[in-house]
Amino acid sequence: MKTRKLLSILLIVVVVVLAIFAARSIMRPEKFRQVYELRKSANVTNLTTIRSAQAIYKNVYKKYASSMDSLVDFVKNGTVKIEKNVGSFPDTMSEAQAFKLGLIHKEVVEVPALEKMLELDNKLTPDNFKNFQYIPFSDKKQYEIQTGSIASKTYEIPVYMIEVPLDDILVNMDRSINPENANVLSRLWNKIFYNNLSEENQYKSQYADMYMGSLTEASTAGSWE
């Protein structure tokens, strides 16, 4: 009887272990995909914010910012000159008539660069610009901007490119899998099913680096578009 009980217990243990391994083989690649998609989305948010900032920077300086520090400084302290109508006129009068009568006139004023960026892209909020220079989930590693120019028949076209290697996208992956605020059961679950997931090179091979812009053509498109 004792031998039969021991065999039964051993069989149950074997079945449980096999079930865990079977579940791991299904759950691990899916978890890897989820983490990658989360990281990709966070990078897309930052890169599109950088693109908006670079567009305004180029309008002011006729070139793109060559470093994140200079772009961040422009967002925080830069200004943009815009032309606006000053004065007022009745609703019954057209703008052209008001100009002709001198009721309104154009005046060049300076507005904060950030204000102009938010005006041109209504998807952005001030929160987008708080840490847009850093690769998400990294320990404040900044994006690197490469700049150059392309010769056309009449002038040089400024271009820039930002590359985000896959290792930078997935940096500190364990923090997404097993966050510090997870309870004991969640930590145990993650330990069993997702331990060392960041080292699974066979999963990494299914995903690619990200980039935005180009040094060989006048494009600011991203790899996700």
PDB file of C-alpha atoms in Angstrom:
ATOM      1  CA  MET A   1       0.000   0.000   0.000  1.00  0.00           C
ATOM      2  CA  LYS A   2       2.783   2.386   0.930  1.00  0.00           C
ATOM      3  CA  THR A   3       4.531   1.693  -2.360  1.00  0.00           C
ATOM      4  CA  ARG A   4       1.323   2.342  -4.273  1.00  0.00           C
ATOM      5  CA  LYS A   5       0.776   5.653  -2.421  1.00  0.00           C
ATOM      6  CA  LEU A   6       4.348   6.715  -3.112  1.00  0.00           C
ATOM      7  CA  LEU A   7       3.932   5.882  -6.793  1.00  0.00           C
ATOM      8  CA  SER A   8       0.679   7.814  -6.913  1.00  0.00           C
ATOM      9  CA  ILE A   9       2.295  10.842  -5.275  1.00  0.00           C
ATOM     10  CA  LEU A  10       5.272  10.581  -7.609  1.00  0.00           C
ATOM     11  CA  LEU A  11       2.940  10.339 -10.589  1.00  0.00           C
ATOM     12  CA  ILE A  12       1.040  13.430  -9.459  1.00  0.00           C
ATOM     13  CA  VAL A  13       4.301  15.325  -9.041  1.00  0.00           C
ATOM     14  CA  VAL A  14       5.446  14.283 -12.518  1.00  0.00           C
ATOM     15  CA  VAL A  15       2.106  15.317 -14.030  1.00  0.00           C
ATOM     16  CA  VAL A  16       2.265  18.707 -12.293  1.00  0.00           C
ATOM     17  CA  VAL A  17       5.848  19.287 -13.420  1.00  0.00           C
ATOM     18  CA  LEU A  18       5.006  18.321 -17.001  1.00  0.00           C
ATOM     19  CA  ALA A  19       1.946  20.588 -16.906  1.00  0.00           C
ATOM     20  CA  ILE A  20       4.106  23.485 -15.702  1.00  0.00           C
ATOM     21  CA  PHE A  21       6.636  22.914 -18.468  1.00  0.00           C
ATOM     22  CA  ALA A  22       3.847  22.687 -21.057  1.00  0.00           C
ATOM     23  CA  ALA A  23       2.284  25.891 -19.763  1.00  0.00           C
ATOM     24  CA  ARG A  24       5.692  27.638 -19.729  1.00  0.00           C
ATOM     25  CA  SER A  25       6.264  26.750 -23.369  1.00  0.00           C
ATOM     26  CA  ILE A  26       3.012  28.515 -24.274  1.00  0.00           C
ATOM     27  CA  MET A  27       3.056  31.397 -21.818  1.00  0.00           C
ATOM     28  CA  ARG A  28       6.675  32.528 -22.089  1.00  0.00           C
ATOM     29  CA  PRO A  29       6.670  33.618 -25.765  1.00  0.00           C
ATOM     30  CA  GLU A  30       3.304  35.337 -25.253  1.00  0.00           C
ATOM     31  CA  LYS A  31       4.600  37.173 -22.177  1.00  0.00           C
ATOM     32  CA  PHE A  32       7.689  38.213 -24.142  1.00  0.00           C
ATOM     33  CA  ARG A  33       5.437  39.588 -26.891  1.00  0.00           C
ATOM     34  CA  GLN A  34       3.327  41.513 -24.371  1.00  0.00           C
ATOM     35  CA  VAL A  35       6.393  43.121 -22.811  1.00  0.00           C
ATOM     36  CA  TYR A  36       7.799  44.000 -26.220  1.00  0.00           C
ATOM     37  CA  GLU A  37       4.511  45.578 -27.350  1.00  0.00           C
ATOM     38  CA  LEU A  38       4.338  47.605 -24.124  1.00  0.00           C
ATOM     39  CA  ARG A  39       7.902  48.829 -24.617  1.00  0.00           C
ATOM     40  CA  LYS A  40       7.320  49.504 -28.316  1.00  0.00           C
ATOM     41  CA  SER A  41       4.233  51.606 -27.558  1.00  0.00           C
ATOM     42  CA  ALA A  42       6.118  53.650 -24.947  1.00  0.00           C
ATOM     43  CA  ASN A  43       8.951  54.286 -27.407  1.00  0.00           C
ATOM     44  CA  VAL A  44       6.526  55.290 -30.157  1.00  0.00           C
ATOM     45  CA  THR A  45       5.019  57.882 -27.803  1.00  0.00           C
ATOM     46  CA  ASN A  46       8.431  59.377 -27.074  1.00  0.00           C
ATOM     47  CA  LEU A  47       9.666  59.248 -30.663  1.00  0.00           C
ATOM     48  CA  THR A  48       6.569  60.956 -32.053  1.00  0.00           C
ATOM     49  CA  THR A  49       6.979  63.626 -29.363  1.00  0.00           C
ATOM     50  CA  ILE A  50      10.585  64.102 -30.477  1.00  0.00           C
ATOM     51  CA  ARG A  51       9.386  64.363 -34.077  1.00  0.00           C
ATOM     52  CA  SER A  52       6.989  67.185 -33.178  1.00  0.00           C
ATOM     53  CA  ALA A  53       9.730  69.002 -31.286  1.00  0.00           C
ATOM     54  CA  GLN A  54      12.196  68.564 -34.145  1.00  0.00           C
ATOM     55  CA  ALA A  55       9.704  69.994 -36.646  1.00  0.00           C
ATOM     56  CA  ILE A  56       9.390  73.242 -34.670  1.00  0.00           C
ATOM     57  CA  TYR A  57      13.138  73.340 -33.985  1.00  0.00           C
ATOM     58  CA  LYS A  58      13.790  73.103 -37.726  1.00  0.00           C
ATOM     59  CA  ASN A  59      11.350  75.937 -38.449  1.00  0.00           C
ATOM     60  CA  VAL A  60      13.301  78.183 -36.096  1.00  0.00           C
ATOM     61  CA  TYR A  61      16.904  77.159 -36.814  1.00  0.00           C
ATOM     62  CA  LYS A  62      16.584  75.706 -40.354  1.00  0.00           C
ATOM     63  CA  LYS A  63      18.180  72.494 -39.140  1.00  0.00           C
ATOM     64  CA  TYR A  64      17.396  69.669 -36.734  1.00  0.00           C
ATOM     65  CA  ALA A  65      18.690  69.452 -33.178  1.00  0.00           C
ATOM     66  CA  SER A  66      21.765  67.223 -33.101  1.00  0.00           C
ATOM     67  CA  SER A  67      21.408  66.176 -29.456  1.00  0.00           C
ATOM     68  CA  MET A  68      18.636  65.500 -27.008  1.00  0.00           C
ATOM     69  CA  ASP A  69      20.050  68.080 -24.596  1.00  0.00           C
ATOM     70  CA  SER A  70      19.663  70.869 -27.150  1.00  0.00           C
ATOM     71  CA  LEU A  71      16.157  69.692 -28.063  1.00  0.00           C
ATOM     72  CA  VAL A  72      15.090  69.493 -24.412  1.00  0.00           C
ATOM     73  CA  ASP A  73      16.443  73.000 -23.795  1.00  0.00           C
ATOM     74  CA  PHE A  74      14.484  74.261 -26.810  1.00  0.00           C
ATOM     75  CA  VAL A  75      11.266  72.681 -25.517  1.00  0.00           C
ATOM     76  CA  LYS A  76      11.763  74.211 -22.069  1.00  0.00           C
ATOM     77  CA  ASN A  77      13.165  77.617 -22.965  1.00  0.00           C
ATOM     78  CA  GLY A  78      12.823  78.162 -26.710  1.00  0.00           C
ATOM     79  CA  THR A  79      10.450  80.565 -28.406  1.00  0.00           C
ATOM     80  CA  VAL A  80       8.831  80.714 -31.827  1.00  0.00           C
ATOM     81  CA  LYS A  81       7.996  83.871 -33.735  1.00  0.00           C
ATOM     82  CA  ILE A  82       4.473  83.928 -35.120  1.00  0.00           C
ATOM     83  CA  GLU A  83       2.416  86.517 -36.939  1.00  0.00           C
ATOM     84  CA  LYS A  84      -0.934  87.376 -35.397  1.00  0.00           C
ATOM     85  CA  ASN A  85      -3.697  89.899 -35.965  1.00  0.00           C
ATOM     86  CA  VAL A  86      -3.898  92.657 -33.366  1.00  0.00           C
ATOM     87  CA  GLY A  87      -7.054  94.756 -32.947  1.00  0.00           C
ATOM     88  CA  SER A  88     -10.755  94.119 -33.312  1.00  0.00           C
ATOM     89  CA  PHE A  89     -13.593  94.708 -35.746  1.00  0.00           C
ATOM     90  CA  PRO A  90     -17.360  94.106 -35.812  1.00  0.00           C
ATOM     91  CA  ASP A  91     -18.857  90.845 -37.007  1.00  0.00           C
ATOM     92  CA  THR A  92     -20.515  92.638 -39.899  1.00  0.00           C
ATOM     93  CA  MET A  93     -17.126  93.513 -41.366  1.00  0.00           C
ATOM     94  CA  SER A  94     -14.714  91.196 -43.180  1.00  0.00           C
ATOM     95  CA  GLU A  95     -11.091  90.817 -42.091  1.00  0.00           C
ATOM     96  CA  ALA A  96      -9.928  92.382 -45.367  1.00  0.00           C
ATOM     97  CA  GLN A  97     -12.093  95.465 -44.737  1.00  0.00           C
ATOM     98  CA  ALA A  98     -10.783  95.725 -41.179  1.00  0.00           C
ATOM     99  CA  PHE A  99      -7.197  95.702 -42.462  1.00  0.00           C
ATOM    100  CA  LYS A 100      -8.028  98.328 -45.038  1.00  0.00           C
ATOM    101  CA  LEU A 101      -9.581 100.600 -42.404  1.00  0.00           C
ATOM    102  CA  GLY A 102      -6.678 100.034 -40.027  1.00  0.00           C
ATOM    103  CA  LEU A 103      -8.801  98.427 -37.339  1.00  0.00           C
ATOM    104  CA  ILE A 104      -6.440  95.481 -37.159  1.00  0.00           C
ATOM    105  CA  HIS A 105      -2.825  94.951 -38.118  1.00  0.00           C
ATOM    106  CA  LYS A 106      -0.339  92.101 -38.167  1.00  0.00           C
ATOM    107  CA  GLU A 107       2.254  91.891 -35.466  1.00  0.00           C
ATOM    108  CA  VAL A 108       5.114  89.434 -34.915  1.00  0.00           C
ATOM    109  CA  VAL A 109       5.141  88.004 -31.395  1.00  0.00           C
ATOM    110  CA  GLU A 110       7.134  85.299 -29.648  1.00  0.00           C
ATOM    111  CA  VAL A 111       5.403  82.349 -28.033  1.00  0.00           C
ATOM    112  CA  PRO A 112       6.912  79.470 -26.043  1.00  0.00           C
ATOM    113  CA  ALA A 113       8.079  76.625 -28.302  1.00  0.00           C
ATOM    114  CA  LEU A 114       6.122  74.103 -26.222  1.00  0.00           C
ATOM    115  CA  GLU A 115       2.915  76.084 -26.739  1.00  0.00           C
ATOM    116  CA  LYS A 116       3.405  75.936 -30.506  1.00  0.00           C
ATOM    117  CA  MET A 117       4.090  72.182 -30.416  1.00  0.00           C
ATOM    118  CA  LEU A 118       0.901  71.519 -28.464  1.00  0.00           C
ATOM    119  CA  GLU A 119      -1.053  73.737 -30.857  1.00  0.00           C
ATOM    120  CA  LEU A 120       0.156  71.873 -33.952  1.00  0.00           C
ATOM    121  CA  ASP A 121      -0.381  68.379 -32.530  1.00  0.00           C
ATOM    122  CA  ASN A 122      -3.532  68.056 -30.438  1.00  0.00           C
ATOM    123  CA  LYS A 123      -2.570  64.496 -29.465  1.00  0.00           C
ATOM    124  CA  LEU A 124       0.254  65.843 -27.310  1.00  0.00           C
ATOM    125  CA  THR A 125      -0.028  67.092 -23.742  1.00  0.00           C
ATOM    126  CA  PRO A 126       2.608  68.721 -21.504  1.00  0.00           C
ATOM    127  CA  ASP A 127       3.108  65.297 -19.881  1.00  0.00           C
ATOM    128  CA  ASN A 128       4.495  63.964 -23.169  1.00  0.00           C
ATOM    129  CA  PHE A 129       7.463  66.303 -22.814  1.00  0.00           C
ATOM    130  CA  LYS A 130       8.416  65.512 -19.212  1.00  0.00           C
ATOM    131  CA  ASN A 131      10.734  62.583 -19.980  1.00  0.00           C
ATOM    132  CA  PHE A 132      10.547  62.289 -23.757  1.00  0.00           C
ATOM    133  CA  GLN A 133      14.345  62.330 -24.063  1.00  0.00           C
ATOM    134  CA  TYR A 134      14.754  59.022 -22.214  1.00  0.00           C
ATOM    135  CA  ILE A 135      14.320  55.485 -23.525  1.00  0.00           C
ATOM    136  CA  PRO A 136      11.383  54.075 -21.517  1.00  0.00           C
ATOM    137  CA  PHE A 137      12.230  51.688 -18.666  1.00  0.00           C
ATOM    138  CA  SER A 138      15.941  52.454 -18.947  1.00  0.00           C
ATOM    139  CA  ASP A 139      17.851  54.182 -16.196  1.00  0.00           C
ATOM    140  CA  LYS A 140      17.433  57.529 -17.972  1.00  0.00           C
ATOM    141  CA  LYS A 141      19.404  56.590 -21.047  1.00  0.00           C
ATOM    142  CA  GLN A 142      18.824  59.266 -23.669  1.00  0.00           C
ATOM    143  CA  TYR A 143      17.993  58.693 -27.317  1.00  0.00           C
ATOM    144  CA  GLU A 144      20.881  59.498 -29.640  1.00  0.00           C
ATOM    145  CA  ILE A 145      20.178  61.786 -32.582  1.00  0.00           C
ATOM    146  CA  GLN A 146      22.167  61.425 -35.790  1.00  0.00           C
ATOM    147  CA  THR A 147      22.000  64.413 -38.148  1.00  0.00           C
ATOM    148  CA  GLY A 148      23.124  65.067 -41.698  1.00  0.00           C
ATOM    149  CA  SER A 149      21.997  66.619 -44.947  1.00  0.00           C
ATOM    150  CA  ILE A 150      21.018  65.540 -48.440  1.00  0.00           C
ATOM    151  CA  ALA A 151      22.063  67.612 -51.433  1.00  0.00           C
ATOM    152  CA  SER A 152      19.275  68.677 -53.764  1.00  0.00           C
ATOM    153  CA  LYS A 153      19.580  70.723 -56.972  1.00  0.00           C
ATOM    154  CA  THR A 154      19.208  74.012 -55.126  1.00  0.00           C
ATOM    155  CA  TYR A 155      19.957  73.486 -51.415  1.00  0.00           C
ATOM    156  CA  GLU A 156      20.907  71.076 -48.645  1.00  0.00           C
ATOM    157  CA  ILE A 157      18.023  69.234 -47.007  1.00  0.00           C
ATOM    158  CA  PRO A 158      18.601  68.602 -43.278  1.00  0.00           C
ATOM    159  CA  VAL A 159      17.832  65.079 -42.080  1.00  0.00           C
ATOM    160  CA  TYR A 160      18.038  63.187 -38.811  1.00  0.00           C
ATOM    161  CA  MET A 161      17.646  59.652 -37.546  1.00  0.00           C
ATOM    162  CA  ILE A 162      17.140  57.992 -34.169  1.00  0.00           C
ATOM    163  CA  GLU A 163      17.814  54.281 -33.745  1.00  0.00           C
ATOM    164  CA  VAL A 164      16.604  52.248 -30.767  1.00  0.00           C
ATOM    165  CA  PRO A 165      18.318  48.836 -30.562  1.00  0.00           C
ATOM    166  CA  LEU A 166      16.222  45.909 -29.395  1.00  0.00           C
ATOM    167  CA  ASP A 167      18.369  45.550 -26.267  1.00  0.00           C
ATOM    168  CA  ASP A 168      17.475  49.133 -25.333  1.00  0.00           C
ATOM    169  CA  ILE A 169      13.782  48.498 -25.975  1.00  0.00           C
ATOM    170  CA  LEU A 170      13.838  45.467 -23.667  1.00  0.00           C
ATOM    171  CA  VAL A 171      16.233  46.915 -21.091  1.00  0.00           C
ATOM    172  CA  ASN A 172      15.416  45.978 -17.467  1.00  0.00           C
ATOM    173  CA  MET A 173      12.796  43.548 -18.738  1.00  0.00           C
ATOM    174  CA  ASP A 174      12.486  41.882 -15.344  1.00  0.00           C
ATOM    175  CA  ARG A 175      10.977  45.097 -13.966  1.00  0.00           C
ATOM    176  CA  SER A 176       8.008  44.678 -16.299  1.00  0.00           C
ATOM    177  CA  ILE A 177       7.678  40.968 -15.576  1.00  0.00           C
ATOM    178  CA  ASN A 178       8.096  41.143 -11.824  1.00  0.00           C
ATOM    179  CA  PRO A 179       7.390  44.694 -10.564  1.00  0.00           C
ATOM    180  CA  GLU A 180       8.510  45.687  -7.082  1.00  0.00           C
ATOM    181  CA  ASN A 181       4.928  46.154  -5.862  1.00  0.00           C
ATOM    182  CA  ALA A 182       3.899  42.597  -6.823  1.00  0.00           C
ATOM    183  CA  ASN A 183       2.646  40.432  -3.973  1.00  0.00           C
ATOM    184  CA  VAL A 184       4.275  37.171  -2.873  1.00  0.00           C
ATOM    185  CA  LEU A 185       2.006  34.923  -4.952  1.00  0.00           C
ATOM    186  CA  SER A 186       2.557  37.008  -8.084  1.00  0.00           C
ATOM    187  CA  ARG A 187       6.299  36.900  -7.543  1.00  0.00           C
ATOM    188  CA  LEU A 188       6.218  33.119  -7.129  1.00  0.00           C
ATOM    189  CA  TRP A 189       4.074  32.743 -10.251  1.00  0.00           C
ATOM    190  CA  ASN A 190       6.406  34.946 -12.268  1.00  0.00           C
ATOM    191  CA  LYS A 191       9.434  33.102 -10.930  1.00  0.00           C
ATOM    192  CA  ILE A 192       8.025  29.754 -12.032  1.00  0.00           C
ATOM    193  CA  PHE A 193       6.823  30.778 -15.474  1.00  0.00           C
ATOM    194  CA  TYR A 194       8.948  33.757 -16.526  1.00  0.00           C
ATOM    195  CA  ASN A 195      12.309  33.344 -14.818  1.00  0.00           C
ATOM    196  CA  ASN A 196      15.183  34.603 -17.036  1.00  0.00           C
ATOM    197  CA  LEU A 197      12.760  35.449 -19.840  1.00  0.00           C
ATOM    198  CA  SER A 198      14.987  38.328 -20.945  1.00  0.00           C
ATOM    199  CA  GLU A 199      17.715  35.817 -21.846  1.00  0.00           C
ATOM    200  CA  GLU A 200      15.555  33.888 -24.316  1.00  0.00           C
ATOM    201  CA  ASN A 201      17.380  34.710 -27.550  1.00  0.00           C
ATOM    202  CA  GLN A 202      15.003  32.582 -29.625  1.00  0.00           C
ATOM    203  CA  TYR A 203      12.233  35.036 -28.738  1.00  0.00           C
ATOM    204  CA  LYS A 204      14.398  38.095 -29.340  1.00  0.00           C
ATOM    205  CA  SER A 205      15.107  36.927 -32.876  1.00  0.00           C
ATOM    206  CA  GLN A 206      11.434  37.476 -33.739  1.00  0.00           C
ATOM    207  CA  TYR A 207      11.590  41.204 -33.017  1.00  0.00           C
ATOM    208  CA  ALA A 208      13.479  44.103 -34.543  1.00  0.00           C
ATOM    209  CA  ASP A 209      15.134  47.366 -33.594  1.00  0.00           C
ATOM    210  CA  MET A 210      13.135  50.575 -33.956  1.00  0.00           C
ATOM    211  CA  TYR A 211      14.087  53.733 -35.783  1.00  0.00           C
ATOM    212  CA  MET A 212      12.678  57.085 -36.837  1.00  0.00           C
ATOM    213  CA  GLY A 213      13.875  59.284 -39.684  1.00  0.00           C
ATOM    214  CA  SER A 214      16.577  58.637 -42.259  1.00  0.00           C
ATOM    215  CA  LEU A 215      20.027  59.919 -43.204  1.00  0.00           C
ATOM    216  CA  THR A 216      19.623  58.969 -46.855  1.00  0.00           C
ATOM    217  CA  GLU A 217      16.199  60.423 -47.664  1.00  0.00           C
ATOM    218  CA  ALA A 218      14.056  63.315 -46.479  1.00  0.00           C
ATOM    219  CA  SER A 219      11.787  61.245 -44.241  1.00  0.00           C
ATOM    220  CA  THR A 220      10.870  61.405 -40.580  1.00  0.00           C
ATOM    221  CA  ALA A 221       8.740  58.237 -40.693  1.00  0.00           C
ATOM    222  CA  GLY A 222       9.144  55.594 -38.019  1.00  0.00           C
ATOM    223  CA  SER A 223       9.725  51.868 -38.395  1.00  0.00           C
ATOM    224  CA  TRP A 224       6.311  51.229 -36.840  1.00  0.00           C
ATOM    225  CA  GLU A 225       4.469  53.192 -39.558  1.00  0.00           C
TER     226      GLU A 225
END
